[in-house]
mmCIF file with all atom_site columns, C-alpha atoms and ligand atoms in Angstrom:
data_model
loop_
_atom_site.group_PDB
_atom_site.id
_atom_site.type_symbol
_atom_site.label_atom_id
_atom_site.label_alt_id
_atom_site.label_comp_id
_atom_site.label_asym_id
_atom_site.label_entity_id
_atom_site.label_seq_id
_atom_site.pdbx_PDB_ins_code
_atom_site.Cartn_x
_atom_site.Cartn_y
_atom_site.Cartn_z
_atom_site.occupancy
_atom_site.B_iso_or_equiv
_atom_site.pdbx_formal_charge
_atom_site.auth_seq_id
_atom_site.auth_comp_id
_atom_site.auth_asym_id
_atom_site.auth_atom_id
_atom_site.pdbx_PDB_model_num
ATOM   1   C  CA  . UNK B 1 1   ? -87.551  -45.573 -62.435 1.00 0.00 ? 72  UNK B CA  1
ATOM   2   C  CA  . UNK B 1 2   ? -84.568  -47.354 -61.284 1.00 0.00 ? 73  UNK B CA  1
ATOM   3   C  CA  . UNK B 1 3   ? -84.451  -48.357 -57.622 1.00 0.00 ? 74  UNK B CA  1
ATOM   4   C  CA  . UNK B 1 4   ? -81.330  -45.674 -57.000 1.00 0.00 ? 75  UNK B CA  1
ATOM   5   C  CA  . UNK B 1 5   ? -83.300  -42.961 -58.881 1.00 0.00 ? 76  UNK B CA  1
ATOM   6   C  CA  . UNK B 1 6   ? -86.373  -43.875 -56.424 1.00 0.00 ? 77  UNK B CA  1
ATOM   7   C  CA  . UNK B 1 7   ? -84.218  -43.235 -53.263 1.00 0.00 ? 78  UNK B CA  1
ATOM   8   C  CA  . UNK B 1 8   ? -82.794  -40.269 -54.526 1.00 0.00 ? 79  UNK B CA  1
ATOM   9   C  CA  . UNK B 1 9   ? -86.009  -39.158 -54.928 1.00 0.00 ? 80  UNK B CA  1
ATOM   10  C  CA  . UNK B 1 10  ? -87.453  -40.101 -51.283 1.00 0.00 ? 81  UNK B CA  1
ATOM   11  C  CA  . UNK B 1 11  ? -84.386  -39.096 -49.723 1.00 0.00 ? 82  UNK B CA  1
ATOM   12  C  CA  . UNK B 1 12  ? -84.065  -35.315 -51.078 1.00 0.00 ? 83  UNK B CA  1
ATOM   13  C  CA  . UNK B 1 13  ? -80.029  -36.717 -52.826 1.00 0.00 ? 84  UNK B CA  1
ATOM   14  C  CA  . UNK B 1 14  ? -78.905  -36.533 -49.228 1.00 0.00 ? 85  UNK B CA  1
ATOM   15  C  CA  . UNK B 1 15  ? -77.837  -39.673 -46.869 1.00 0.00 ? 86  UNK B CA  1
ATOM   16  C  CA  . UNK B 1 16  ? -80.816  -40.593 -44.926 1.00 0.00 ? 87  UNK B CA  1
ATOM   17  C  CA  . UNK B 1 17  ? -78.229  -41.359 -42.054 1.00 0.00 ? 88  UNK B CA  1
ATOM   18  C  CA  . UNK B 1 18  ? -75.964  -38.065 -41.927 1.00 0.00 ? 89  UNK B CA  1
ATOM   19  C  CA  . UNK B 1 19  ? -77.139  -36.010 -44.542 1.00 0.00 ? 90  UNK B CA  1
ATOM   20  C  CA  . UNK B 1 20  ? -73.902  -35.829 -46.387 1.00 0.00 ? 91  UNK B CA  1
ATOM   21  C  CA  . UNK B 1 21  ? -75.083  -35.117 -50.100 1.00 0.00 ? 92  UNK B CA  1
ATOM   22  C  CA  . UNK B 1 22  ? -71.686  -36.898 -51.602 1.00 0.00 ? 93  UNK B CA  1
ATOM   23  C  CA  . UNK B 1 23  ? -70.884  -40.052 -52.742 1.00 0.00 ? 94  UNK B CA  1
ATOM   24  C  CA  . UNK B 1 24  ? -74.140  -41.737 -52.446 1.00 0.00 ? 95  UNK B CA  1
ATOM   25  C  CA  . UNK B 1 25  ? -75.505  -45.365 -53.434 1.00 0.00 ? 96  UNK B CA  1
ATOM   26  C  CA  . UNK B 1 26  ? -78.451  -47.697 -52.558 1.00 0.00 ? 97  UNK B CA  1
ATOM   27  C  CA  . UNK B 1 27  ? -77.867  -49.577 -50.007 1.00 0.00 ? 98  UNK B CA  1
ATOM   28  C  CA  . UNK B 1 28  ? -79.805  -53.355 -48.812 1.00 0.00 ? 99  UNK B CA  1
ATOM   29  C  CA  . UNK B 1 29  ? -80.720  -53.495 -45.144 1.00 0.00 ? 100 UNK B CA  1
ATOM   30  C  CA  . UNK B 1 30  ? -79.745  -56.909 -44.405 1.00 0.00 ? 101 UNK B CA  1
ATOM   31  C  CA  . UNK B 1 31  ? -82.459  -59.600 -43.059 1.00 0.00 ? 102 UNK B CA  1
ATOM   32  C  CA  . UNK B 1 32  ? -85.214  -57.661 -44.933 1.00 0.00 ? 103 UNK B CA  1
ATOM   33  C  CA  . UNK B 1 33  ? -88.685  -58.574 -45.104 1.00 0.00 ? 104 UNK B CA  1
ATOM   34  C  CA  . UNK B 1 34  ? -89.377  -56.681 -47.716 1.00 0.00 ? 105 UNK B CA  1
ATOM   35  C  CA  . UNK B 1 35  ? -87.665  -55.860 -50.904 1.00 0.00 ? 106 UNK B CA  1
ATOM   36  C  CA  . UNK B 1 36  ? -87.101  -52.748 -53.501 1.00 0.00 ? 107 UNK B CA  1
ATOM   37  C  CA  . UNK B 1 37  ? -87.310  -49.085 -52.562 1.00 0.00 ? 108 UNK B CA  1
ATOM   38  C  CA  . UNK B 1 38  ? -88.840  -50.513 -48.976 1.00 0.00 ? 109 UNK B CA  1
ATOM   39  C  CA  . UNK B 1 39  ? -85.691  -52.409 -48.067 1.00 0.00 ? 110 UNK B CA  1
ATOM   40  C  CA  . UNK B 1 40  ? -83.279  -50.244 -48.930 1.00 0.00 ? 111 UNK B CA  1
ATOM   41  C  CA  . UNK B 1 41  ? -81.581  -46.504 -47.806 1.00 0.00 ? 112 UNK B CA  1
ATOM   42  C  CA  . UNK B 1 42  ? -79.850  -43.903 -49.519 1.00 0.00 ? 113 UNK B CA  1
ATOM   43  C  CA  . UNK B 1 43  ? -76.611  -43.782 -47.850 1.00 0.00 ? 114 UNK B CA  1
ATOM   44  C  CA  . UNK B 1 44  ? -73.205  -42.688 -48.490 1.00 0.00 ? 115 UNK B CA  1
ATOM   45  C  CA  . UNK B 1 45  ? -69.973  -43.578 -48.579 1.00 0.00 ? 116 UNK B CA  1
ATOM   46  C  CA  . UNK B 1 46  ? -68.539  -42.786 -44.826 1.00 0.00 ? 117 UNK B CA  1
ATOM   47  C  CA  . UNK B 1 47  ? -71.795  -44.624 -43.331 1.00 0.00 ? 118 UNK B CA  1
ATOM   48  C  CA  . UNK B 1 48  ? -71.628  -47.695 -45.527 1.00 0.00 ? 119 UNK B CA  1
ATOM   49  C  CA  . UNK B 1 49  ? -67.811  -48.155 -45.221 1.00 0.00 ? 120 UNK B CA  1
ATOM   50  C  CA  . UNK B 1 50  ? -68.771  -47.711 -41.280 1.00 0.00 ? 121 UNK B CA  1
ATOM   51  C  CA  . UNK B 1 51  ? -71.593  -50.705 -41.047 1.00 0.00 ? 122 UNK B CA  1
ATOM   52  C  CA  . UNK B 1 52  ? -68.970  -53.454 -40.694 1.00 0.00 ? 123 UNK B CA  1
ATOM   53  C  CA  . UNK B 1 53  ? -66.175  -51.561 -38.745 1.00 0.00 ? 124 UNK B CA  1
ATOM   54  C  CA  . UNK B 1 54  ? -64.489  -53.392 -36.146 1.00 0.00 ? 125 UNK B CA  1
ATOM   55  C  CA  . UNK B 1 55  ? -64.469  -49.860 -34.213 1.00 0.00 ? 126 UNK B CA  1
ATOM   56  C  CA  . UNK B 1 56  ? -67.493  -47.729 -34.935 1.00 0.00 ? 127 UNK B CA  1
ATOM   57  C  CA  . UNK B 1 57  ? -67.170  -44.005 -35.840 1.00 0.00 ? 128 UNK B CA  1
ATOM   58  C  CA  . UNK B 1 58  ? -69.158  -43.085 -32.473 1.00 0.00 ? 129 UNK B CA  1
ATOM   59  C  CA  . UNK B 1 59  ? -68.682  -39.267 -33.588 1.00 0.00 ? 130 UNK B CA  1
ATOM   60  C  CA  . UNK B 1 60  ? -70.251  -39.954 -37.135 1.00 0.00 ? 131 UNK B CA  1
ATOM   61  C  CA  . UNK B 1 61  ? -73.227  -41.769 -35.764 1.00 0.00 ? 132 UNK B CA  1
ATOM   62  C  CA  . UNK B 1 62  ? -74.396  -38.875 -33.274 1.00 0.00 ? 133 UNK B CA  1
ATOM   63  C  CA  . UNK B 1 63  ? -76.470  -38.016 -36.577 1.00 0.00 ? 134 UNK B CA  1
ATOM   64  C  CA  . UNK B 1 64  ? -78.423  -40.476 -35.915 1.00 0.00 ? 135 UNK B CA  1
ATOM   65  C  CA  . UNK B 1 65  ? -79.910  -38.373 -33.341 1.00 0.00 ? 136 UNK B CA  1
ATOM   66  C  CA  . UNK B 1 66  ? -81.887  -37.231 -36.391 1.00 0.00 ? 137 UNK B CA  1
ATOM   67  C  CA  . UNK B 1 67  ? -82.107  -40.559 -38.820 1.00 0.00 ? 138 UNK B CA  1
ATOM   68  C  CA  . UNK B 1 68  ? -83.442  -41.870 -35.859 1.00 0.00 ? 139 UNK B CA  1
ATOM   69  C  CA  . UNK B 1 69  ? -86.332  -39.914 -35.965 1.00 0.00 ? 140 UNK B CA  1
ATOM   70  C  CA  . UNK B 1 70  ? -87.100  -40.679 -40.254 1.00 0.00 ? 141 UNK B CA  1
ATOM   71  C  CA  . UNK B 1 71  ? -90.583  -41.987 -41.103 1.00 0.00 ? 142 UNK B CA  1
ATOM   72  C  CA  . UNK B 1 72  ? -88.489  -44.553 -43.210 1.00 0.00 ? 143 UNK B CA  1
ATOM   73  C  CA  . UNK B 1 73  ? -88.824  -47.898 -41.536 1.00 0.00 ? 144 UNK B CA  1
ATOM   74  C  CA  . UNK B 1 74  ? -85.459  -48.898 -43.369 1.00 0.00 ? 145 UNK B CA  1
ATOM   75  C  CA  . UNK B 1 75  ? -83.907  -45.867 -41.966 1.00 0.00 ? 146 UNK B CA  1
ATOM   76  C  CA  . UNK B 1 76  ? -85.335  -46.558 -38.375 1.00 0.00 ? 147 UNK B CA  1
ATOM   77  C  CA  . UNK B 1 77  ? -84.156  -50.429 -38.494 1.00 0.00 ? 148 UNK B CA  1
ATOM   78  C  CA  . UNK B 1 78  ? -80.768  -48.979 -39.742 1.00 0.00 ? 149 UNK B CA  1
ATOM   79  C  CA  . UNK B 1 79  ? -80.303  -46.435 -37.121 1.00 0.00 ? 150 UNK B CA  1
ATOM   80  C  CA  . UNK B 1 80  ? -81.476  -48.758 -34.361 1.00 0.00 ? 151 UNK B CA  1
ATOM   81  C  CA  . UNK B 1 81  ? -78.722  -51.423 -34.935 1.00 0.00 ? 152 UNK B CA  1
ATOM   82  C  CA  . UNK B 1 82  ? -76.058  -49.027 -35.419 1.00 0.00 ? 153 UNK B CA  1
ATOM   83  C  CA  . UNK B 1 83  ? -77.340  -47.769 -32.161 1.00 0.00 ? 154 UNK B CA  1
ATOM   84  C  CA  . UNK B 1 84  ? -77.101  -50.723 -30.884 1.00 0.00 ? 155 UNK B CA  1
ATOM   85  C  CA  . UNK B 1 85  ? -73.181  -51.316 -31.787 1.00 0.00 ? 156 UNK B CA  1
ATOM   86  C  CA  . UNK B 1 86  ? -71.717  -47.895 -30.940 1.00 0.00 ? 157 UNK B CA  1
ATOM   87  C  CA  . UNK B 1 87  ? -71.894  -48.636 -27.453 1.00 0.00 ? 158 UNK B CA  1
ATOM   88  C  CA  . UNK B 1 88  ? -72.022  -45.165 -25.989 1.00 0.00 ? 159 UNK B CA  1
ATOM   89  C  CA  . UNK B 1 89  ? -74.267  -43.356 -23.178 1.00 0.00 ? 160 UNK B CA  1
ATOM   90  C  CA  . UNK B 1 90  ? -75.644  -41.797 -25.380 1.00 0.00 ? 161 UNK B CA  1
ATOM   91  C  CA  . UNK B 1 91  ? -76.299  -44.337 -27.647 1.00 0.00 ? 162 UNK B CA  1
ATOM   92  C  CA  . UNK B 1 92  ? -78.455  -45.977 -24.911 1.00 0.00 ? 163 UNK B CA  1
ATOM   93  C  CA  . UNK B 1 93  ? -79.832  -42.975 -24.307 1.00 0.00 ? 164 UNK B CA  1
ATOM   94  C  CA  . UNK B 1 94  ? -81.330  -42.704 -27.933 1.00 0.00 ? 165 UNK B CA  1
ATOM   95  C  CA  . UNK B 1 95  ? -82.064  -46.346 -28.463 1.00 0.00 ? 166 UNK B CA  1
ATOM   96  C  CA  . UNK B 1 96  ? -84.552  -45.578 -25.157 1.00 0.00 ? 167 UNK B CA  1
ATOM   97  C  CA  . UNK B 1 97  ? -86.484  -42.616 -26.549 1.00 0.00 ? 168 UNK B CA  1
ATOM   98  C  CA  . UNK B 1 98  ? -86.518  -44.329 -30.291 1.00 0.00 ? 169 UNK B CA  1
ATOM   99  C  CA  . UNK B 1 99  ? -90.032  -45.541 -31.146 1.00 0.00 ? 170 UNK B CA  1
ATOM   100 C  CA  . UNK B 1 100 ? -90.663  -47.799 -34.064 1.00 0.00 ? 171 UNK B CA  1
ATOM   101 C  CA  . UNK B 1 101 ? -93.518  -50.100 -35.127 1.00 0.00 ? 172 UNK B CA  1
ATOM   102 C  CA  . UNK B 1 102 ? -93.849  -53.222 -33.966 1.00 0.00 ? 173 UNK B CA  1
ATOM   103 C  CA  . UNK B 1 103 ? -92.990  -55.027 -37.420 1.00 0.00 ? 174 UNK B CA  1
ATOM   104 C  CA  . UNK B 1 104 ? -90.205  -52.627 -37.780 1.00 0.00 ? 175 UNK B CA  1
ATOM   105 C  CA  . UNK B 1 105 ? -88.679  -53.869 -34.582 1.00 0.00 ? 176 UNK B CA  1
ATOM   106 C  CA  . UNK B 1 106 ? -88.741  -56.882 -35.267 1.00 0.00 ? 177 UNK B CA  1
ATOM   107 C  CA  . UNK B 1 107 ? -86.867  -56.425 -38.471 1.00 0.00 ? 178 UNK B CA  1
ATOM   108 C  CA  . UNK B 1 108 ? -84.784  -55.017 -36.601 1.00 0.00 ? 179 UNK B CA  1
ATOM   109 C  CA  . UNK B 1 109 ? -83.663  -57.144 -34.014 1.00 0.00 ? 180 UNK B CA  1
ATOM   110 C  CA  . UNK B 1 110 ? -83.829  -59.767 -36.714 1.00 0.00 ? 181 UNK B CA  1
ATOM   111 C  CA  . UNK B 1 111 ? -80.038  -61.396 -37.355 1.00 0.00 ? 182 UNK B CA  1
ATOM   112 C  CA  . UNK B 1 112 ? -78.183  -58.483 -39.319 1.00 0.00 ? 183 UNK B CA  1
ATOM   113 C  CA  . UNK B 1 113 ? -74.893  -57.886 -40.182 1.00 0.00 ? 184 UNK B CA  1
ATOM   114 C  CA  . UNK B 1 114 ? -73.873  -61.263 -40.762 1.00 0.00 ? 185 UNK B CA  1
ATOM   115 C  CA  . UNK B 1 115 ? -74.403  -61.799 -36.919 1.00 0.00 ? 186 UNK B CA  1
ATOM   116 C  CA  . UNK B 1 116 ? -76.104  -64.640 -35.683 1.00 0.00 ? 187 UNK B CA  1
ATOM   117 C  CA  . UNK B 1 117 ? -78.631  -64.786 -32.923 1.00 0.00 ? 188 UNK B CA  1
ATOM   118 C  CA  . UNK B 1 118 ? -78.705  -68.197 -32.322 1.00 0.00 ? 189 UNK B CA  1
ATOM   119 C  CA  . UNK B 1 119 ? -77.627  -67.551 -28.765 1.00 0.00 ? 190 UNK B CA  1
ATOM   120 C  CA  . UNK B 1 120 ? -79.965  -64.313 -28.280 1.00 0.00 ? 191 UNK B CA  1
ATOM   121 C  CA  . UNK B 1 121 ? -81.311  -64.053 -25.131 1.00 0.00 ? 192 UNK B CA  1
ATOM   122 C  CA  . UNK B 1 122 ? -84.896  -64.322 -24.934 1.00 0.00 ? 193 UNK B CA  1
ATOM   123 C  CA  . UNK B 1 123 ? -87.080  -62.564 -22.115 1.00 0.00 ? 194 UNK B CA  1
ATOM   124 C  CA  . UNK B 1 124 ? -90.197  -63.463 -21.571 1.00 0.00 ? 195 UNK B CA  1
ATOM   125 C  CA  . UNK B 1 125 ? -93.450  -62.665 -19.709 1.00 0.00 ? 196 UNK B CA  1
ATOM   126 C  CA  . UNK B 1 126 ? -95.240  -65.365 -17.053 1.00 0.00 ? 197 UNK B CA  1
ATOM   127 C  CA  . UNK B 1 127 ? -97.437  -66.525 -20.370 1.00 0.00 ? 198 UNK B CA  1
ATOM   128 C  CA  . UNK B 1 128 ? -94.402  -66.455 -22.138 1.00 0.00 ? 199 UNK B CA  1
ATOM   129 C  CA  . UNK B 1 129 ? -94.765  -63.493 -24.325 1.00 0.00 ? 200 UNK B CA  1
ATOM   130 C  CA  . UNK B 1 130 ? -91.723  -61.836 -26.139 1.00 0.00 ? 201 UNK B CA  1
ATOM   131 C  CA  . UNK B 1 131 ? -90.234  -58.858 -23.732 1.00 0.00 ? 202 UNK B CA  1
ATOM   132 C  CA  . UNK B 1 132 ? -88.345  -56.130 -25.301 1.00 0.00 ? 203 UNK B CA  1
ATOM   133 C  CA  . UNK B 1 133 ? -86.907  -52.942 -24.282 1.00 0.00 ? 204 UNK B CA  1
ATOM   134 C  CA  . UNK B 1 134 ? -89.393  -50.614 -23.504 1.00 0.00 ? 205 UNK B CA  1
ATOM   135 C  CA  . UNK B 1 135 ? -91.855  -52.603 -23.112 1.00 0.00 ? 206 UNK B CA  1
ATOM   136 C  CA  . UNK B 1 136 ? -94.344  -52.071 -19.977 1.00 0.00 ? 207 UNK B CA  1
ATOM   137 C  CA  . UNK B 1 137 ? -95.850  -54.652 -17.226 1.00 0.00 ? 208 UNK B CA  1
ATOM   138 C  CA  . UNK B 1 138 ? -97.868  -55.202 -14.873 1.00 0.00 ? 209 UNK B CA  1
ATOM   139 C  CA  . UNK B 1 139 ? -96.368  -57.031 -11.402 1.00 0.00 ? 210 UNK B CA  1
ATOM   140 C  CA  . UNK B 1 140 ? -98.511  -60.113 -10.733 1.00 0.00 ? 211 UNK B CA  1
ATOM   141 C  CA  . UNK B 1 141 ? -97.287  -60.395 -6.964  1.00 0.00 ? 212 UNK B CA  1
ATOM   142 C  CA  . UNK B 1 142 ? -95.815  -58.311 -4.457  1.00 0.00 ? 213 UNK B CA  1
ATOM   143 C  CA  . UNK B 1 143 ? -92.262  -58.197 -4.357  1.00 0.00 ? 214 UNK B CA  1
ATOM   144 C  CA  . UNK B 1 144 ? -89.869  -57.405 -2.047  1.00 0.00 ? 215 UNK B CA  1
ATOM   145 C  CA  . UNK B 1 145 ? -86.812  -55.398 -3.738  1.00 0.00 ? 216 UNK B CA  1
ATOM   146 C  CA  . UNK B 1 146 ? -83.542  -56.703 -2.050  1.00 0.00 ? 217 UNK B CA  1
ATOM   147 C  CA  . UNK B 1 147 ? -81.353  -54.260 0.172   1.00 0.00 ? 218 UNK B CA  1
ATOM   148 C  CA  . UNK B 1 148 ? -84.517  -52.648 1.562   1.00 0.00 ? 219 UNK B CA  1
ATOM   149 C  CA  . UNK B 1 149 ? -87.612  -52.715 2.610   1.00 0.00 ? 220 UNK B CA  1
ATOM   150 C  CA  . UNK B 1 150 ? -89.271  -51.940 -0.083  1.00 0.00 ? 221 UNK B CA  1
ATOM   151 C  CA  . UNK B 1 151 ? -92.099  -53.774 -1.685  1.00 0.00 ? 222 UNK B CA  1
ATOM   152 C  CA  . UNK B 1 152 ? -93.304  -53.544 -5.165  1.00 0.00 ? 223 UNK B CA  1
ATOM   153 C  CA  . UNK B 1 153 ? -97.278  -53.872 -5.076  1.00 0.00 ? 224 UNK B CA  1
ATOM   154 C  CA  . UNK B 1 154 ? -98.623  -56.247 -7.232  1.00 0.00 ? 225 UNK B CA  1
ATOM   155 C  CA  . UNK B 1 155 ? -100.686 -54.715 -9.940  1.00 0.00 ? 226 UNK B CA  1
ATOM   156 C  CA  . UNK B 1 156 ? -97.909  -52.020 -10.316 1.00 0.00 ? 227 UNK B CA  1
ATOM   157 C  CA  . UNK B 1 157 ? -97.532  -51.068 -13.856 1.00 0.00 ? 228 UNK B CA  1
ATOM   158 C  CA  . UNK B 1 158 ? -93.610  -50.901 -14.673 1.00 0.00 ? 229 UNK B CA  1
ATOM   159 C  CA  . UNK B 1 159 ? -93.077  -48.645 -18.214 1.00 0.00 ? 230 UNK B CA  1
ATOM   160 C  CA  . UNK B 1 160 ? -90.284  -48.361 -20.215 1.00 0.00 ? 231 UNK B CA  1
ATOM   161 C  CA  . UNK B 1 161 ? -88.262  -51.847 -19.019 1.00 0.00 ? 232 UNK B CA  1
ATOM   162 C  CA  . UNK B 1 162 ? -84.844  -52.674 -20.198 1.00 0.00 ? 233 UNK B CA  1
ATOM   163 C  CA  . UNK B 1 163 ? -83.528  -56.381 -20.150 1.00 0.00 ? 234 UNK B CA  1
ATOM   164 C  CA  . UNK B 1 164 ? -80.153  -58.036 -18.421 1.00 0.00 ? 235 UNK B CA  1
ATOM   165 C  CA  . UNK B 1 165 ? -78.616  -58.891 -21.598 1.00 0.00 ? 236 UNK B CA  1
ATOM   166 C  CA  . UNK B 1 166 ? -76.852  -61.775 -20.098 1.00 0.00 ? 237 UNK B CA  1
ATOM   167 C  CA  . UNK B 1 167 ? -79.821  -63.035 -18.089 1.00 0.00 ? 238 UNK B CA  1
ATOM   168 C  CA  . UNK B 1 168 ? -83.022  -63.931 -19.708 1.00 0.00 ? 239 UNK B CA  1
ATOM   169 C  CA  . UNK B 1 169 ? -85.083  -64.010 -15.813 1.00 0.00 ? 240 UNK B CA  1
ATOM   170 C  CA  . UNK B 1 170 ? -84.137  -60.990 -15.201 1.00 0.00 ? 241 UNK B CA  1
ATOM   171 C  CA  . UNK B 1 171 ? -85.642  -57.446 -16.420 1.00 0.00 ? 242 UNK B CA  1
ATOM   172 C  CA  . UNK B 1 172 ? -85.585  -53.900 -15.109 1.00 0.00 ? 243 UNK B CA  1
ATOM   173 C  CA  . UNK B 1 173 ? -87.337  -50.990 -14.532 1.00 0.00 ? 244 UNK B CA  1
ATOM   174 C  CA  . UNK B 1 174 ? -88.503  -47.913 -12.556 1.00 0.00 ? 245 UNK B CA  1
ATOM   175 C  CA  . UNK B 1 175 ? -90.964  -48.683 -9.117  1.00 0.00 ? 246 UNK B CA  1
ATOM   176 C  CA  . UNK B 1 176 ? -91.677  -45.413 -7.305  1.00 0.00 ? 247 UNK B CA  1
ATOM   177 C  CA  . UNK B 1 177 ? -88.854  -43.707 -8.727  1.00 0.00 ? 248 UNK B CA  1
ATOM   178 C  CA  . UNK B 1 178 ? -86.288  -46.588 -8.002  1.00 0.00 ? 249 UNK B CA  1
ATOM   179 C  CA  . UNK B 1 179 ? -84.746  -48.959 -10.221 1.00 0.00 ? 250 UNK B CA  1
ATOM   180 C  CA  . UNK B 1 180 ? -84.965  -51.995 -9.729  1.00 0.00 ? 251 UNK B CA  1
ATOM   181 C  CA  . UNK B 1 181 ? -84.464  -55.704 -10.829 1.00 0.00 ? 252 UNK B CA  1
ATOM   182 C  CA  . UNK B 1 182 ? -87.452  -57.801 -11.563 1.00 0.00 ? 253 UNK B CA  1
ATOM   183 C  CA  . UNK B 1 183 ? -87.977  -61.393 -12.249 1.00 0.00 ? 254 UNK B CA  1
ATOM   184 C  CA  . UNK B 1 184 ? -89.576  -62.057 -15.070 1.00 0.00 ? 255 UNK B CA  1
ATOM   185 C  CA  . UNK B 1 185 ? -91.697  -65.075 -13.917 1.00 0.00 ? 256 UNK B CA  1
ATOM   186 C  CA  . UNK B 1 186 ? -93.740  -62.507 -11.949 1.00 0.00 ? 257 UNK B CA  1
ATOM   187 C  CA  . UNK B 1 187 ? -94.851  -59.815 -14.769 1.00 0.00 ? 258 UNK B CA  1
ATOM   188 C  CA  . UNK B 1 188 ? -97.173  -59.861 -17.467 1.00 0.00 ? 259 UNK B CA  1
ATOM   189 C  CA  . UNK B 1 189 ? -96.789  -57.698 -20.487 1.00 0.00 ? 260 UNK B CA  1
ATOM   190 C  CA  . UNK B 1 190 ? -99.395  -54.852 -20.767 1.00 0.00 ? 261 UNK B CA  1
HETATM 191 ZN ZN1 . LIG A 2 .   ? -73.957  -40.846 -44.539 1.00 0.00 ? 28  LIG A ZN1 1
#
């Protein structure tokens, strides 16, 4: 079976980003780790001509609200960067709810699109493990949280963490019901 016949096949003849069910080819997810039926998606026309807009469709992509959810690694990876670019509330909003695999993340955020991530900014934990979005940890010291008074305990588990994009000390997340920015010399991924 040819590899577009395959994806037909997995993906019902429907793109596994919106669903439209016209003008439909197989499509490489760049920076792949894996090849064939694995590394690619079913997707049509109006989502691949989108992929390397200057200016995303953000009204297309709110299906993603759904492709976001497909058991399809591809699909996930996909979604996530196009999440990623249309830089919308809600956007953010889905790209914090969206679960995927560890390996599948890291395909992910793995240079796509022709974009390089030379520059990427890197968080890290005090042993120097990898941070990313989402990720939880644990405060190693009490810290006071500037503008009041405050104080994070140490030992305080902090879930769901985003990062400063343009600052790879600094990382934040929720402490009894307040956000707030932490350092990220004094957590350690859980
Ligand atoms: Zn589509």
């Amino acid at each position: 079976m040819s590899l577009a016949k395959e994806l037909e096949k997995r993906a019902n003849n429907c793109c596994e980003l919106c669903g439209s069910s016209e003008n439909l080819s197989a499509y490489e997810v760049p920076s792949s780790p894996k090849s064939g039926i694995d590394a690619s998606i079913l997707a049509c026309k109006t989502c691949i001509d989108d992929f390397d807009a200057e200016t995303k469709n953000a009204n297309h992509w709110r299906c993603l609200n759904d492709a976001m959810w497909s058991t399809v690694p591809a699909v996930q990876v996909m979604a996530w960067r196009l999440l990623q670019r249309v830089e919308e509330d809600w956007t953010r909003e889905l790209l914090e709810m969206m679960y995927m695999e560890d390996d599948t993340r890291n395909w992910a955020e793995a240079a796509g699109d022709g974009e390089e991530k030379a520059d990427a900014v890197i968080h890290r934990d005090v042993n120097g493990v990898p941070l990313a979005a989402g990720d939880a940890v644990l405060l190693i010291k009490d810290l006071k949280v500037k503008g009041s008074s405050m104080v994070a305990k140490q030992g305080t588990a902090v879930r769901r963490i985003s990062l400063d994009p343009e600052n790879e000390k600094y990382i934040e997340g929720k402490v009894d019901g307040q956000q707030i920015v932490i350092i990220t010399d004094y957590v350690k991924k859980i």
